[in-house]
Structures are given as C-alpha cells and as structure tokens.
Amino acid sequence: PISDGDARSRRRELSGNAGLRVVDEADTVPTVDAVFFDLYGTLVDIRTDETSAAAWDALRSALSDCGVTYTGNAELQRRFETLAQPIRDAAVAAHGEWVEPDLLPVYAALAGECRNDDATARSLAWTFRQASTSLLRMYSGAPELLARLRAAGKRVVLVSNAQSCYTRPELAALGLDRAFDRIVISSEVGVRKPSPAIFLRALEAEHLTPDRVLMVGNDERADILGAASAGIAGVYLRTEISPASDPQASAHAALSLAGPDYAELLQYLT
C-alpha cells in the first residue's frame, strides 16, 4: 500500500515529467489557511492597449457627452497626463518606489467643469477601460478552483496590481466579485507588488501569519519574490501573459506550473 505522503511524492514526480518543476523537494505540502491570488494572467486572461486611438476616441466622446470638448486625442492625452502627474508625484513621496496612485480623480477632474461626481468619473474610467480592452476572459476552471478552496475551508484573497476603477467592474462583469473573501487592489492601498507592504496589508486584514498563506501568481518578481519578501511561499504559473523575461519555472517558488494548471494546484493544496 502507498501512504498519503508517498502518493503525493509520486504525483509530484510524474507531474515533473510533464513539464512541471517542483523546487521544494520536501514530501509534505504546506498547510495553509488562506490562498492569495493574483488576477490578470493567473485567473483572468486579458489584453489591453491604453495607447490605442479607440480608447482615447471613446473617452473623448464620453467627455463630449458631458459637455467637455477636446479637439483631438493628443490634447486629451496631454490634459490627462497634466492631471495625473501631481497625483503620481505625491504618491511616490508618500509610498516610495512601488507606488500605485488611484487615478480616478483624474477622470473626475476631466469632467469637473460640468459634472464633478463619483458616478461620472467611474463611468468615464470604465468607458476608457472597455475601449482599450480586446480580450477579457476567465481561464477555464478558475471559478471552480476558488469555490473548491473556499468549500475546503480556506480563505481566498485577491491581491492585484490594478486600478480599482477598472478592475472592480471587470470582476463584476466576470462574476468574480463575490468569489473572494477579500479583495486587495493596489490603487486602493497606494502600493503595489512586489512591495511587501501590500501582502502585509492583506495578512493584517485577514489576521493571518505568513507561514499559513500561499501566494499564486504569474509574475515572478511581483508575485513570487514580492510574497517571499513578506514571508509568504509562492506558486508560479507561467502563462501567456507572464513577463517575457520570466523563466519557465521559478527557482524561488514552492511549485511551478506550465499555464493555469488548477488541477495540479488543487492536488498540491489538498
């Protein structure tokens, strides 16, 4: 008969032959109370181009409907940057290198001459985001993965580098807004991965210690090394939108998987 530990070792060895690299050679799998997830490239596939004419055309048209007219996209882009730069500078002064300022006030200021309200700002931001996005979809099995982890009694927390005014509507559109026990977005806390501060903020909010948490992400520097700087072990998923310079398998991760291999991740965790 094969013990549970032997079975787990065998699974990991066979997976390695299929292209999976397991760095942690211990037979035991970490016991965790929570799993932190990155969003884009980990649970969700996305393609955006914020320099596209279509995105700026859409924003300029929406502003025109608000009564604010720009003669062309170049003028609008200059105005956007003029409004955004002081916000970025102030954020860097407050939080340092890995800053993530909330840019929603830029959209509010763009429409401020006629409609200075939160709903209008969010509508403008969402218009721009939608027009700049050519692909937005969940990876197959992502909702089921989150549901199974929660059903197993594990806290599921999103830790994402993103603008909240873009990401929260996308979570709602994908049906993921209720899939997490907590959502931590960099623009809402003012700092982004790989800073340990964003991970520590999530740990504090969840009343967790780093040794009881696993981080899952597709960016070695932001997700794996960032989590490690906060004392959290990581699982690395090498997906199509991982940084081009990332390795196929991370030497710094407890586990590396080729693509969003949620079945293997569940085997590792359960």
PDB file of C-alpha atoms in Angstrom, residues 53 56-57 60 70-82:
ATOM      1  CA  ALA A  53      -6.799  55.546 -30.696  1.00  0.00           C
ATOM      2  CA  TRP A  56      -8.949  57.813 -26.434  1.00  0.00           C
ATOM      3  CA  ASP A  57     -11.695  58.293 -29.019  1.00  0.00           C
ATOM      4  CA  ARG A  60     -13.192  61.957 -25.764  1.00  0.00           C
ATOM      5  CA  TYR A  70     -11.315  68.308 -26.785  1.00  0.00           C
ATOM      6  CA  THR A  71     -10.180  68.999 -30.338  1.00  0.00           C
ATOM      7  CA  GLY A  72      -8.307  65.707 -30.607  1.00  0.00           C
ATOM      8  CA  ASN A  73      -6.836  62.772 -28.738  1.00  0.00           C
ATOM      9  CA  ALA A  74      -3.424  64.403 -28.391  1.00  0.00           C
ATOM     10  CA  GLU A  75      -4.929  67.329 -26.496  1.00  0.00           C
ATOM     11  CA  LEU A  76      -6.888  64.972 -24.241  1.00  0.00           C
ATOM     12  CA  GLN A  77      -3.826  62.824 -23.545  1.00  0.00           C
ATOM     13  CA  ARG A  78      -1.798  65.892 -22.591  1.00  0.00           C
ATOM     14  CA  ARG A  79      -4.549  67.018 -20.236  1.00  0.00           C
ATOM     15  CA  PHE A  80      -4.758  63.554 -18.686  1.00  0.00           C
ATOM     16  CA  GLU A  81      -1.011  63.487 -18.027  1.00  0.00           C
ATOM     17  CA  THR A  82      -1.048  67.032 -16.647  1.00  0.00           C
TER      18      THR A  82
END
